């Protein structure tokens, strides 16, 4: 037989025969080896002496597939290790760890952690070293080069280009007083002469703030601030810019002498008022050279470095009307100044004896405008600038450096027409040379708002922005008087009067909406009651009597009831004071805010006179709030800038937002009542032939201010008039009486303000369609239309009726005395039922601190000790205007 056909020898005990033998052997008692005894399936094919555990190859394979993996896992210390061993390779980074199971695989080893940390910090150090070597020190001053800001009229034509004339003048360190240097070091960076130019803690704080999305400023050393001000073009608050600032600061700190850094910082810092550097700041605030500054002035200027918006005593209410008023800023800078002086003593930079001389703010001059911003342009630019800072996310310092295009809402023709209307009255009526006692310091202010958008289309800020810094269209402190009465009427028609039969809590919810046909007493010297019928008393138990203009009762005796339309037309104080009490002064205040007045401009609502306008909103806000009535209750914030752009594109675009402050029928009924004022009332001087006009006059107590605020469907305008000395050298300045001003016995809103309004609006609306106001829907219920049943009058009530009845001679004023007192003259303060007809100074007279249509002589506060002034926080001005833009 050939070799290739020869069968291989069968292994003993194997093969099919062996399998058969195994099967047959089972019956003879032979037992197969236990499974797995051979150690592997291949053991089935071992020597003859070994017993085969499986009957066939297929069974062996199946067994291997079922159990092999488990046996491998049991036999191996770890799958990863086996795989690694099988591959013969070792990983550089053993993560996840292959010699661990479960969560332990994800716990890095200490070697890995150490290696990563060393690598990270090594990389950072190397990168820092490279960055430090590569960064250069910019040349001081080049970064501070300013460009022009261009302001545009509403029609897109250029108004003015300004901003490139930065007010800066550098001086040597020798010309900077040692007290100024020490003031800045004590307050900002006490380790200045020993640090490396950066503050690691401050940097960490800035990074943390950036991570939170907050401000990145703060914690900078003097060196860092110098680098930022004088060397870096990019003033953005970003991490990349901060990192660049840090490296440049380190290099400057290492290479430049500390005195040179301090000199550069004081000459490049921004102090507000457009002043860069200590010399310009000294002139801007004190009109002296830097070398002549005293320690108090130095401490003051170091405080202003924190930000002129909140530390300039002139205030910036247009940017922040609550926190940046003149008073708030003065208090803030005073605290900061005193803290700086204390630190100078603590760090032995100033003796206690010298420090004791500077406990109050130094005398600060009024801000001065750029000479090219004369006339009304300066006021317009200032308003627009404030709007940009407030709304566009651009800082004052960034704006000072220029490069912005600012598109305003101002209508050039209307601005010119308003200025002409005011100048006409000045020229024809106001003559300081002829009447120095009455015609000096006469001021006018005005503003026009488009009701449809809220756009501020024109203002009159004063004679000249370079001579009279205060913008009279903005907050001045002049009370608005009876122009406040429409808010009382709006509150009565929106919420209604309270039910006198209900408790205070329940009465707030259950109210009766008032119709303009509702009746109220027009009696002079009316004793004012709370809504529940009790006589109103102040905290001292003193009652309140409300006087009318000229001390005249309006209406027919004996009850003198008139409807609210007539009360508004004749501006009857007693009717609106009582209406305000019935509605609730809190609701009157809410209505004024809903219409568009700032709550910060409103007086405390704790006295009945609140309804008569003891508050001092600006002309801008008054025009804007009346525009709400013109637009059937739709309120839109007054604004002066539509768009801001720079070389990078559009920075800001104004979006008109509208809220429904009042239902249309409420606002339209207010308008309908105010039409009566112009058609046949105190505002008849404001009539525009062929046009519907609604408006209200206002004159305050003591004749210290007068207003006319009115509107057509297309335009709302407010005009104010007052006397206030525009001279910062006069201490304790205050509003002055206007008796005899312009040759008039007394100034009312019906006189010069309404004349200016009419003259201006006639020209401003020339060519505009003659639109009509919406016809008002009926509203509310007629209250007080029938006299309630009452018992026979007491003797004191009869005396009051007789006393207040119309007579040829007016009732005596509070300051007058009578030869022989009548029975009512002997009434005491706490005798509720006694009708003290002539007051004798024992009761509240009603026009306390303003708010009436006027009275022949100034009145005192309710207690005769200035309580209303205390409540108002010195609403009469207290000695200074507040400058800036409103809204």
PDB file of N, CA and C in Angstrom, residues 100-148:
ATOM      1  N   UNK A 100      -7.289  47.824  37.341  1.00  0.00           N
ATOM      2  CA  UNK A 100      -8.345  48.037  38.327  1.00  0.00           C
ATOM      3  C   UNK A 100      -9.693  47.746  37.690  1.00  0.00           C
ATOM      4  N   UNK A 101     -10.631  47.403  38.535  1.00  0.00           N
ATOM      5  CA  UNK A 101     -11.984  47.139  38.070  1.00  0.00           C
ATOM      6  C   UNK A 101     -12.948  48.163  38.653  1.00  0.00           C
ATOM      7  N   UNK A 102     -14.107  48.361  37.962  1.00  0.00           N
ATOM      8  CA  UNK A 102     -15.152  49.237  38.479  1.00  0.00           C
ATOM      9  C   UNK A 102     -14.719  50.687  38.564  1.00  0.00           C
ATOM     10  N   UNK A 103     -15.181  51.326  39.631  1.00  0.00           N
ATOM     11  CA  UNK A 103     -14.893  52.757  39.773  1.00  0.00           C
ATOM     12  C   UNK A 103     -13.423  53.044  40.006  1.00  0.00           C
ATOM     13  N   UNK A 104     -12.694  52.030  40.487  1.00  0.00           N
ATOM     14  CA  UNK A 104     -11.261  52.256  40.756  1.00  0.00           C
ATOM     15  C   UNK A 104     -10.463  52.517  39.474  1.00  0.00           C
ATOM     16  N   UNK A 105     -11.020  52.049  38.347  1.00  0.00           N
ATOM     17  CA  UNK A 105     -10.322  52.297  37.078  1.00  0.00           C
ATOM     18  C   UNK A 105     -10.198  53.791  36.800  1.00  0.00           C
ATOM     19  N   UNK A 106     -11.182  54.614  37.359  1.00  0.00           N
ATOM     20  CA  UNK A 106     -11.238  56.033  37.030  1.00  0.00           C
ATOM     21  C   UNK A 106     -10.567  56.914  38.071  1.00  0.00           C
ATOM     22  N   UNK A 107      -9.976  56.327  39.069  1.00  0.00           N
ATOM     23  CA  UNK A 107      -9.213  57.095  40.062  1.00  0.00           C
ATOM     24  C   UNK A 107      -7.766  57.152  39.616  1.00  0.00           C
ATOM     25  N   UNK A 108      -7.275  58.371  39.242  1.00  0.00           N
ATOM     26  CA  UNK A 108      -5.892  58.439  38.743  1.00  0.00           C
ATOM     27  C   UNK A 108      -4.887  58.156  39.845  1.00  0.00           C
ATOM     28  N   UNK A 109      -3.769  57.694  39.434  1.00  0.00           N
ATOM     29  CA  UNK A 109      -2.688  57.413  40.390  1.00  0.00           C
ATOM     30  C   UNK A 109      -1.990  58.705  40.776  1.00  0.00           C
ATOM     31  N   UNK A 110      -1.277  58.678  41.907  1.00  0.00           N
ATOM     32  CA  UNK A 110      -0.579  59.893  42.344  1.00  0.00           C
ATOM     33  C   UNK A 110       0.492  60.293  41.357  1.00  0.00           C
ATOM     34  N   UNK A 111       1.036  59.329  40.665  1.00  0.00           N
ATOM     35  CA  UNK A 111       2.044  59.657  39.659  1.00  0.00           C
ATOM     36  C   UNK A 111       1.427  60.457  38.515  1.00  0.00           C
ATOM     37  N   UNK A 112       0.229  60.014  38.110  1.00  0.00           N
ATOM     38  CA  UNK A 112      -0.439  60.726  37.019  1.00  0.00           C
ATOM     39  C   UNK A 112      -0.812  62.150  37.434  1.00  0.00           C
ATOM     40  N   UNK A 113      -1.372  62.306  38.650  1.00  0.00           N
ATOM     41  CA  UNK A 113      -1.757  63.631  39.134  1.00  0.00           C
ATOM     42  C   UNK A 113      -0.546  64.543  39.236  1.00  0.00           C
ATOM     43  N   UNK A 114       0.499  64.061  39.808  1.00  0.00           N
ATOM     44  CA  UNK A 114       1.717  64.873  39.946  1.00  0.00           C
ATOM     45  C   UNK A 114       2.263  65.281  38.590  1.00  0.00           C
ATOM     46  N   UNK A 115       2.246  64.332  37.678  1.00  0.00           N
ATOM     47  CA  UNK A 115       2.768  64.641  36.353  1.00  0.00           C
ATOM     48  C   UNK A 115       1.971  65.710  35.633  1.00  0.00           C
ATOM     49  N   UNK A 116       0.638  65.607  35.748  1.00  0.00           N
ATOM     50  CA  UNK A 116      -0.206  66.597  35.089  1.00  0.00           C
ATOM     51  C   UNK A 116       0.000  67.983  35.691  1.00  0.00           C
ATOM     52  N   UNK A 117       0.050  68.061  37.036  1.00  0.00           N
ATOM     53  CA  UNK A 117       0.250  69.363  37.691  1.00  0.00           C
ATOM     54  C   UNK A 117       1.588  69.980  37.306  1.00  0.00           C
ATOM     55  N   UNK A 118       2.619  69.166  37.333  1.00  0.00           N
ATOM     56  CA  UNK A 118       3.949  69.684  36.978  1.00  0.00           C
ATOM     57  C   UNK A 118       3.951  70.153  35.523  1.00  0.00           C
ATOM     58  N   UNK A 119       3.308  69.392  34.662  1.00  0.00           N
ATOM     59  CA  UNK A 119       3.261  69.780  33.270  1.00  0.00           C
ATOM     60  C   UNK A 119       2.485  71.064  33.040  1.00  0.00           C
ATOM     61  N   UNK A 120       1.332  71.182  33.755  1.00  0.00           N
ATOM     62  CA  UNK A 120       0.498  72.370  33.589  1.00  0.00           C
ATOM     63  C   UNK A 120       1.236  73.627  34.057  1.00  0.00           C
ATOM     64  N   UNK A 121       1.764  73.569  35.283  1.00  0.00           N
ATOM     65  CA  UNK A 121       2.440  74.758  35.794  1.00  0.00           C
ATOM     66  C   UNK A 121       3.715  75.062  35.020  1.00  0.00           C
ATOM     67  N   UNK A 122       4.364  74.038  34.558  1.00  0.00           N
ATOM     68  CA  UNK A 122       5.543  74.269  33.742  1.00  0.00           C
ATOM     69  C   UNK A 122       5.196  74.972  32.437  1.00  0.00           C
ATOM     70  N   UNK A 123       4.083  74.539  31.837  1.00  0.00           N
ATOM     71  CA  UNK A 123       3.625  75.172  30.600  1.00  0.00           C
ATOM     72  C   UNK A 123       3.248  76.628  30.838  1.00  0.00           C
ATOM     73  N   UNK A 124       2.538  76.858  31.961  1.00  0.00           N
ATOM     74  CA  UNK A 124       2.131  78.222  32.273  1.00  0.00           C
ATOM     75  C   UNK A 124       3.336  79.130  32.512  1.00  0.00           C
ATOM     76  N   UNK A 125       4.307  78.630  33.245  1.00  0.00           N
ATOM     77  CA  UNK A 125       5.505  79.433  33.506  1.00  0.00           C
ATOM     78  C   UNK A 125       6.231  79.737  32.200  1.00  0.00           C
ATOM     79  N   UNK A 126       6.318  78.740  31.358  1.00  0.00           N
ATOM     80  CA  UNK A 126       6.991  78.950  30.072  1.00  0.00           C
ATOM     81  C   UNK A 126       6.235  79.971  29.222  1.00  0.00           C
ATOM     82  N   UNK A 127       4.876  79.831  29.217  1.00  0.00           N
ATOM     83  CA  UNK A 127       4.078  80.771  28.435  1.00  0.00           C
ATOM     84  C   UNK A 127       4.205  82.182  28.995  1.00  0.00           C
ATOM     85  N   UNK A 128       4.191  82.295  30.335  1.00  0.00           N
ATOM     86  CA  UNK A 128       4.334  83.613  30.948  1.00  0.00           C
ATOM     87  C   UNK A 128       5.687  84.221  30.621  1.00  0.00           C
ATOM     88  N   UNK A 129       6.706  83.408  30.660  1.00  0.00           N
ATOM     89  CA  UNK A 129       8.034  83.913  30.328  1.00  0.00           C
ATOM     90  C   UNK A 129       8.127  84.391  28.891  1.00  0.00           C
ATOM     91  N   UNK A 130       7.520  83.635  28.003  1.00  0.00           N
ATOM     92  CA  UNK A 130       7.525  84.031  26.598  1.00  0.00           C
ATOM     93  C   UNK A 130       6.726  85.322  26.409  1.00  0.00           C
ATOM     94  N   UNK A 131       5.549  85.383  27.069  1.00  0.00           N
ATOM     95  CA  UNK A 131       4.713  86.582  26.943  1.00  0.00           C
ATOM     96  C   UNK A 131       5.420  87.808  27.503  1.00  0.00           C
ATOM     97  N   UNK A 132       6.062  87.648  28.641  1.00  0.00           N
ATOM     98  CA  UNK A 132       6.775  88.773  29.243  1.00  0.00           C
ATOM     99  C   UNK A 132       7.894  89.256  28.338  1.00  0.00           C
ATOM    100  N   UNK A 133       8.599  88.287  27.712  1.00  0.00           N
ATOM    101  CA  UNK A 133       9.708  88.656  26.830  1.00  0.00           C
ATOM    102  C   UNK A 133       9.208  89.353  25.561  1.00  0.00           C
ATOM    103  N   UNK A 134       8.023  88.938  25.104  1.00  0.00           N
ATOM    104  CA  UNK A 134       7.524  89.478  23.849  1.00  0.00           C
ATOM    105  C   UNK A 134       6.760  90.788  24.007  1.00  0.00           C
ATOM    106  N   UNK A 135       6.146  91.018  25.185  1.00  0.00           N
ATOM    107  CA  UNK A 135       5.330  92.209  25.349  1.00  0.00           C
ATOM    108  C   UNK A 135       6.210  93.461  25.383  1.00  0.00           C
ATOM    109  N   UNK A 136       5.705  94.500  24.754  1.00  0.00           N
ATOM    110  CA  UNK A 136       6.422  95.762  24.764  1.00  0.00           C
ATOM    111  C   UNK A 136       5.689  96.783  25.601  1.00  0.00           C
ATOM    112  N   UNK A 137       6.386  97.792  26.048  1.00  0.00           N
ATOM    113  CA  UNK A 137       5.774  98.862  26.821  1.00  0.00           C
ATOM    114  C   UNK A 137       5.320  99.949  25.861  1.00  0.00           C
ATOM    115  N   UNK A 138       3.999 100.144  25.723  1.00  0.00           N
ATOM    116  CA  UNK A 138       3.505 101.174  24.783  1.00  0.00           C
ATOM    117  C   UNK A 138       3.967 102.565  25.214  1.00  0.00           C
ATOM    118  N   UNK A 139       4.010 103.450  24.252  1.00  0.00           N
ATOM    119  CA  UNK A 139       4.395 104.831  24.557  1.00  0.00           C
ATOM    120  C   UNK A 139       3.236 105.558  25.229  1.00  0.00           C
ATOM    121  N   UNK A 140       3.464 106.134  26.400  1.00  0.00           N
ATOM    122  CA  UNK A 140       2.376 106.826  27.107  1.00  0.00           C
ATOM    123  C   UNK A 140       1.797 107.951  26.264  1.00  0.00           C
ATOM    124  N   UNK A 141       0.493 108.111  26.370  1.00  0.00           N
ATOM    125  CA  UNK A 141      -0.165 109.230  25.702  1.00  0.00           C
ATOM    126  C   UNK A 141      -0.781 108.868  24.376  1.00  0.00           C
ATOM    127  N   UNK A 142      -0.171 107.941  23.628  1.00  0.00           N
ATOM    128  CA  UNK A 142      -0.722 107.617  22.315  1.00  0.00           C
ATOM    129  C   UNK A 142      -2.096 106.957  22.438  1.00  0.00           C
ATOM    130  N   UNK A 143      -2.244 106.142  23.477  1.00  0.00           N
ATOM    131  CA  UNK A 143      -3.523 105.461  23.666  1.00  0.00           C
ATOM    132  C   UNK A 143      -4.623 106.425  24.063  1.00  0.00           C
ATOM    133  N   UNK A 144      -4.234 107.572  24.585  1.00  0.00           N
ATOM    134  CA  UNK A 144      -5.233 108.517  25.088  1.00  0.00           C
ATOM    135  C   UNK A 144      -5.676 109.521  24.031  1.00  0.00           C
ATOM    136  N   UNK A 145      -5.167 109.390  22.810  1.00  0.00           N
ATOM    137  CA  UNK A 145      -5.582 110.316  21.765  1.00  0.00           C
ATOM    138  C   UNK A 145      -7.080 110.171  21.512  1.00  0.00           C
ATOM    139  N   UNK A 146      -7.779 111.270  21.545  1.00  0.00           N
ATOM    140  CA  UNK A 146      -9.235 111.234  21.425  1.00  0.00           C
ATOM    141  C   UNK A 146      -9.685 111.536  20.002  1.00  0.00           C
ATOM    142  N   UNK A 147     -10.840 110.977  19.652  1.00  0.00           N
ATOM    143  CA  UNK A 147     -11.478 111.275  18.377  1.00  0.00           C
ATOM    144  C   UNK A 147     -12.753 112.061  18.665  1.00  0.00           C
ATOM    145  N   UNK A 148     -13.325 112.601  17.619  1.00  0.00           N
ATOM    146  CA  UNK A 148     -14.582 113.312  17.775  1.00  0.00           C
ATOM    147  C   UNK A 148     -15.753 112.348  17.902  1.00  0.00           C
TER     148      UNK A 148
END
